[in-house]
Coordinates of C-alpha atoms and ligand atoms in Angstrom, one line a residue:
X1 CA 113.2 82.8 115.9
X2 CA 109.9 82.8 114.6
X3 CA 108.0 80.0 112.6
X4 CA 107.5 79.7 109.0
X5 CA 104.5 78.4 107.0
X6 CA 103.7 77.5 103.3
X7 CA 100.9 78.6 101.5
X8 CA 99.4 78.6 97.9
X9 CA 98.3 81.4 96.3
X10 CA 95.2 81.9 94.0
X11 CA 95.6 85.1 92.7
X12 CA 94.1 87.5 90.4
X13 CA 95.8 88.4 87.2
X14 CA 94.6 90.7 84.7
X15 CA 97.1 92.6 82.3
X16 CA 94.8 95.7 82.0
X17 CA 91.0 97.0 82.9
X18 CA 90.1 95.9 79.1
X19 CA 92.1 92.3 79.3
X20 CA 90.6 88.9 80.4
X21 CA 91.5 88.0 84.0
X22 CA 92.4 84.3 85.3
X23 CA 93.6 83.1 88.5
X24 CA 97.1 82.2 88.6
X25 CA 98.9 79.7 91.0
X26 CA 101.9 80.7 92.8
X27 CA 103.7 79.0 96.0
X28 CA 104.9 80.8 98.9
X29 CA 107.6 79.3 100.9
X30 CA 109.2 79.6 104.5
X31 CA 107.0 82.6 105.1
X32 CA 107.5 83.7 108.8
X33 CA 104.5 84.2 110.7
X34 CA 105.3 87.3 112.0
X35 CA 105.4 88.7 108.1
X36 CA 102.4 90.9 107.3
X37 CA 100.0 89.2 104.3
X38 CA 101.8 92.0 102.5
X39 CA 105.2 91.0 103.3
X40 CA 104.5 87.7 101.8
X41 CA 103.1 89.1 98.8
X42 CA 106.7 91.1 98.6
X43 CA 108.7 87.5 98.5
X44 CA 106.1 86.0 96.0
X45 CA 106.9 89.4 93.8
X46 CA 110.9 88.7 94.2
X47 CA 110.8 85.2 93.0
X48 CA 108.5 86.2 90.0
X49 CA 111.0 89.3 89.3
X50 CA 114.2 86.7 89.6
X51 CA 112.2 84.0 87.4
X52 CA 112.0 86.8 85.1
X53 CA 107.7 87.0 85.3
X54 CA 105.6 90.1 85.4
X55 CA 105.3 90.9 89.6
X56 CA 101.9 90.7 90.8
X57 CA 100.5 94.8 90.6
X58 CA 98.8 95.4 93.7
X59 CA 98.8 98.9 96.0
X60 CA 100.0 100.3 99.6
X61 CA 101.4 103.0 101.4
X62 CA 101.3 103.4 104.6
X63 CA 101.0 99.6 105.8
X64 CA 100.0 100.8 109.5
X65 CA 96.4 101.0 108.9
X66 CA 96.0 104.6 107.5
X67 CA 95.8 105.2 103.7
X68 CA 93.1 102.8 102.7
X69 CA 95.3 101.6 100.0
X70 CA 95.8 97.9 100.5
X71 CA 92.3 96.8 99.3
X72 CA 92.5 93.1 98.5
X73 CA 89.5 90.6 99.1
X74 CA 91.0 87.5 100.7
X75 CA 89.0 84.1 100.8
X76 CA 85.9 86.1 100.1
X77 CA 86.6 88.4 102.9
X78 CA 87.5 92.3 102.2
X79 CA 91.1 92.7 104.1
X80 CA 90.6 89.4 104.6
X81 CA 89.7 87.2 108.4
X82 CA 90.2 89.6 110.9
X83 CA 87.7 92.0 112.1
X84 CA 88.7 95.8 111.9
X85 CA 91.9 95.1 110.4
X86 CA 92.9 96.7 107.1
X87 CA 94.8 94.3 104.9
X88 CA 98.6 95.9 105.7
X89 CA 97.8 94.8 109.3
X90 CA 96.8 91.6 108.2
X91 CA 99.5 88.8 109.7
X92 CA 100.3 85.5 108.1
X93 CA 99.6 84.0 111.7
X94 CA 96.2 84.3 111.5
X95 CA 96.8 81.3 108.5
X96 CA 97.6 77.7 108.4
X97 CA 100.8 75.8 107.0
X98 CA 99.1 74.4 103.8
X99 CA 96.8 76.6 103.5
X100 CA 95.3 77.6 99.9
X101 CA 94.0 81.4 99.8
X102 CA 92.7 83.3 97.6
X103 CA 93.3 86.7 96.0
X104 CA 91.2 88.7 94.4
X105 CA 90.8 92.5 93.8
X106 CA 87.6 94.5 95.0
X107 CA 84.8 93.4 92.6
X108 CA 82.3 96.5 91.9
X109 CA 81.4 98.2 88.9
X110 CA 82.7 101.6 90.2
X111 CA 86.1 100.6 90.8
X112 CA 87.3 99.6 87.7
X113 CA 90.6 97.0 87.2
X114 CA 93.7 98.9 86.8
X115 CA 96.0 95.9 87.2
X116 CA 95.9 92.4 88.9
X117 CA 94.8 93.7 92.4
X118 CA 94.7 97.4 91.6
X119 CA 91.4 98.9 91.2
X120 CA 90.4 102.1 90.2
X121 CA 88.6 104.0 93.0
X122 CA 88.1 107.6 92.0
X123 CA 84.7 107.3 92.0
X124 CA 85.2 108.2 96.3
X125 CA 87.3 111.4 94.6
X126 CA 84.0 112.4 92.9
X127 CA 82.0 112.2 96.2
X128 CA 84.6 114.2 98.6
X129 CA 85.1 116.6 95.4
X130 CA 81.4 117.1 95.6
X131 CA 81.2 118.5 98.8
X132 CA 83.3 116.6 101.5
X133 CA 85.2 119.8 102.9
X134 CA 84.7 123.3 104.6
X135 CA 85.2 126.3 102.1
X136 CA 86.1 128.7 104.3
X137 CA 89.3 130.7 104.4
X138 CA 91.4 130.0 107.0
X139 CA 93.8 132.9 107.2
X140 CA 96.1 132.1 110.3
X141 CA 95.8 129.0 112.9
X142 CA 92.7 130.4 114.9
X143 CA 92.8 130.2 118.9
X144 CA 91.7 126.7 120.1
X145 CA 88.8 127.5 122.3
X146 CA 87.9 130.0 119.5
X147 CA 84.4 127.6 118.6
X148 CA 83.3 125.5 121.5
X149 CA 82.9 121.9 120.4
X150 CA 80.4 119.3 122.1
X151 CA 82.5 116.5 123.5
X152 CA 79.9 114.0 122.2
X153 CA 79.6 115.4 118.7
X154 CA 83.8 115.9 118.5
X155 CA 84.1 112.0 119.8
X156 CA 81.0 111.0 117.2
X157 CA 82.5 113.0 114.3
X158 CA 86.1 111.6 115.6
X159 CA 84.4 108.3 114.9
X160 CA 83.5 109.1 111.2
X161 CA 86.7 110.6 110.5
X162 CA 88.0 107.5 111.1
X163 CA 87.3 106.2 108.0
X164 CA 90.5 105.6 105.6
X165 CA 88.6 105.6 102.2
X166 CA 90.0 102.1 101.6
X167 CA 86.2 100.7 99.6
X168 CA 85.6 97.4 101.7
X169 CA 82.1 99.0 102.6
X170 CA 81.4 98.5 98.3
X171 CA 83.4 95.6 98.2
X172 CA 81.3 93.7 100.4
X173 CA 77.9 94.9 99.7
X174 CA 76.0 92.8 97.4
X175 CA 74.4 96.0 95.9
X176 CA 77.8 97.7 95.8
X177 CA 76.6 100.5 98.0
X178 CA 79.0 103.1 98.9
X179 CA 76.6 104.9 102.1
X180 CA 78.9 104.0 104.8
X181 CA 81.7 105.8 103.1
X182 CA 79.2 108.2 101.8
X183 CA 78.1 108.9 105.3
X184 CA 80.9 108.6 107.0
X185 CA 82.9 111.4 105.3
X186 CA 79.6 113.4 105.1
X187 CA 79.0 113.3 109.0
X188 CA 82.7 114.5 110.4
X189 CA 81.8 117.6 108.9
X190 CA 78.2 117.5 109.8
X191 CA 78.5 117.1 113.2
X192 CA 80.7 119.7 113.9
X193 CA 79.8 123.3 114.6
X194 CA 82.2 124.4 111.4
X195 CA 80.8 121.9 109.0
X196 CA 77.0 123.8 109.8
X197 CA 77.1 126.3 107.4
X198 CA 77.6 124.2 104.1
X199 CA 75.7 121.0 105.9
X200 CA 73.0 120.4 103.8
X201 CA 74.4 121.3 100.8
X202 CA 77.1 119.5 101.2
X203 CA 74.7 116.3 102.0
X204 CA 72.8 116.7 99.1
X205 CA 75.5 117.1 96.9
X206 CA 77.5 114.1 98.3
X207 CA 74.7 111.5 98.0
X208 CA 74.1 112.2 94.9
X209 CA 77.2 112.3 93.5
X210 CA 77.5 108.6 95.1
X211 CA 74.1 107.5 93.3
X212 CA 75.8 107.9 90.0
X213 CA 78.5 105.5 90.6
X214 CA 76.8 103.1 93.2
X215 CA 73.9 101.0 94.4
X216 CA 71.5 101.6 97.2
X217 CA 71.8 100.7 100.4
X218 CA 69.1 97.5 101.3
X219 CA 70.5 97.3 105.0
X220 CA 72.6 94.0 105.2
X221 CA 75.3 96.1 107.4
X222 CA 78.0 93.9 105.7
X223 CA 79.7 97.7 104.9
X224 CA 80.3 97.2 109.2
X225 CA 81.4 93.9 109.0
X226 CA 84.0 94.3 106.3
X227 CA 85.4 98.0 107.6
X228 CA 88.7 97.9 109.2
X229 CA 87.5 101.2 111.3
X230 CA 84.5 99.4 112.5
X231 CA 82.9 102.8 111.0
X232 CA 78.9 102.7 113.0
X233 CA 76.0 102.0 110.2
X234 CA 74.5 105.0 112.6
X235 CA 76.3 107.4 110.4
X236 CA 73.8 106.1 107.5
X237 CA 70.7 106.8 109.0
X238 CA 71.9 110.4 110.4
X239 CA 72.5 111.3 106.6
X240 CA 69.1 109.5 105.4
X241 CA 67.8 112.1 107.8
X242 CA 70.0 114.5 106.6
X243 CA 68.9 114.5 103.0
X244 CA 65.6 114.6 103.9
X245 CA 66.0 117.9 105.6
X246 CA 68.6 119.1 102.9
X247 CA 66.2 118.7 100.0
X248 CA 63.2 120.7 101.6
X249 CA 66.1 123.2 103.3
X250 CA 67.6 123.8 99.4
X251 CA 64.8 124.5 98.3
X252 CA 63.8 127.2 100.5
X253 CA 67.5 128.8 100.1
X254 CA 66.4 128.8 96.4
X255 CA 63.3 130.3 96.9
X256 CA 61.4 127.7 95.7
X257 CA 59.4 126.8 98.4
Ligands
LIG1 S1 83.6 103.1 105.7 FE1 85.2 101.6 106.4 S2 85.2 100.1 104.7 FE2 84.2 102.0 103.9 S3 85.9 103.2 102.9 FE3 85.7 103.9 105.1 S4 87.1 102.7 106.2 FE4 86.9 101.6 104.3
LIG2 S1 98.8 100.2 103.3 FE1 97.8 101.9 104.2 S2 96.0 101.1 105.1 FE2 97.0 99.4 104.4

């Protein structure tokens, strides 16, 4: 049988993106340890829904570590005390009986309060509609071997693709920078030998989509820190050197230079 612990809850509660927010207090009793930090939340919610209160609004999916969904900032920390974790895999172990902790949704100016905990984050939607994808048309499943891959640019793209979209990179930063995303989605596609043919479009395209909604980068690599996927800040200085290259490369393809 596994142990339980109690906790208190500061949490974020704000009726709509236009409303005034406040913290609210809320207890959490007998939660096992084994439960995920979003399990618990799930109990706090049925108590609130039997004592007849409004249940606290805030997102997931897949809770395995895959959608990016479950963005809560915990104690200050994006998906809270454990490194390369997103917040589904977050366990109630890694707290103490009588512990206080609190809740709070991402806090940028691009991602918008929905709800409580919810944030808007469509602002990424802008940047991978800009240019994070390969317009070609794929007619039938080609033959596997068909364009010979690198091993080390597959395993370094594999590396990029692992990010999950989830905005702790933005949450963290104290400019609310979005280049490790930025980067991230630009160089999967980059790196590979399909992705060349719209590369520096696509870079230019994708950076400055994400200088409309968010700040710039001044290095403090908290984006690492906070990202469940560990994402490398390498990926931000291979598309620095990308958009260098893609605004004197445009320019030619125009023409213009
Ligand atoms: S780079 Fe990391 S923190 Fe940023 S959106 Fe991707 S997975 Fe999340
Ligand atoms: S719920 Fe999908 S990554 Fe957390």
């Amino acid at each position: 049988m596994s142990e339980t612990l109690n906790v208190t809850l500061q949490v974020w509660r704000q009726e709509g993106p236009e409303a005034r927010g406040r913290f609210e207090t809320y207890e959490a009793r007998n939660i096992p340890t084994d439960s995920s930090f979003l399990e618990m939340l799930d109990v706090v919610n049925e108590d609130l829904i039997e004592d007849g209160t409004e249940p606290i609004v805030f997102e997931s999916d897949c809770r395995e570590g895959i959608c990016g969904t479950c963005d809560l900032m915990i104690d200050g920390q994006a998906h809270g005390p454990q490194k390369g974790q997103a917040t589904c895999q977050l366990h109630m172990r890694s707290f103490n009986d009588g512990d206080t902790i609190v809740v709070e949704p991402w806090r940028a100016t691009a991602f918008p309060i929905i709800r409580d905990l919810a944030v808007n984050r469509s602002a990424f939607d802008e940047i991978i509609m800009a240019g994070g994808y390969i317009s070609v048309p794929t007619g039938s499943a080609p033959d596997a071997n068909l364009t010979p891959v690198p091993k080390e640019g597959s395993d370094t793209a594999f590396d990029a693709a692992a990010c999950i979209g989830c905005g702790a990179c933005v949450a963290a930063c104290p400019n609310s920078a979005a280049q490790l995303f930025t980067s991230a989605k630009i160089q999967h596609l980059n790196l590979l030998p399909q992705g060349q043919a719209e590369r520096w479009e696509r870079t230019e395209k994708m950076v400055e989509t994400m200088e409309m909604y968010f700040g710039s980068c001044t290095n403090h690599a908290e984006c690492h820190e906070a990202c469940p996927k560990e994402i490398p800040i390498d990926f931000i200085a291979y598309t620095n050197r990308d958009y260098i290259k893609a605004k004197a490369k445009n320019r030619k393809l125009a023409g213009q230079a």
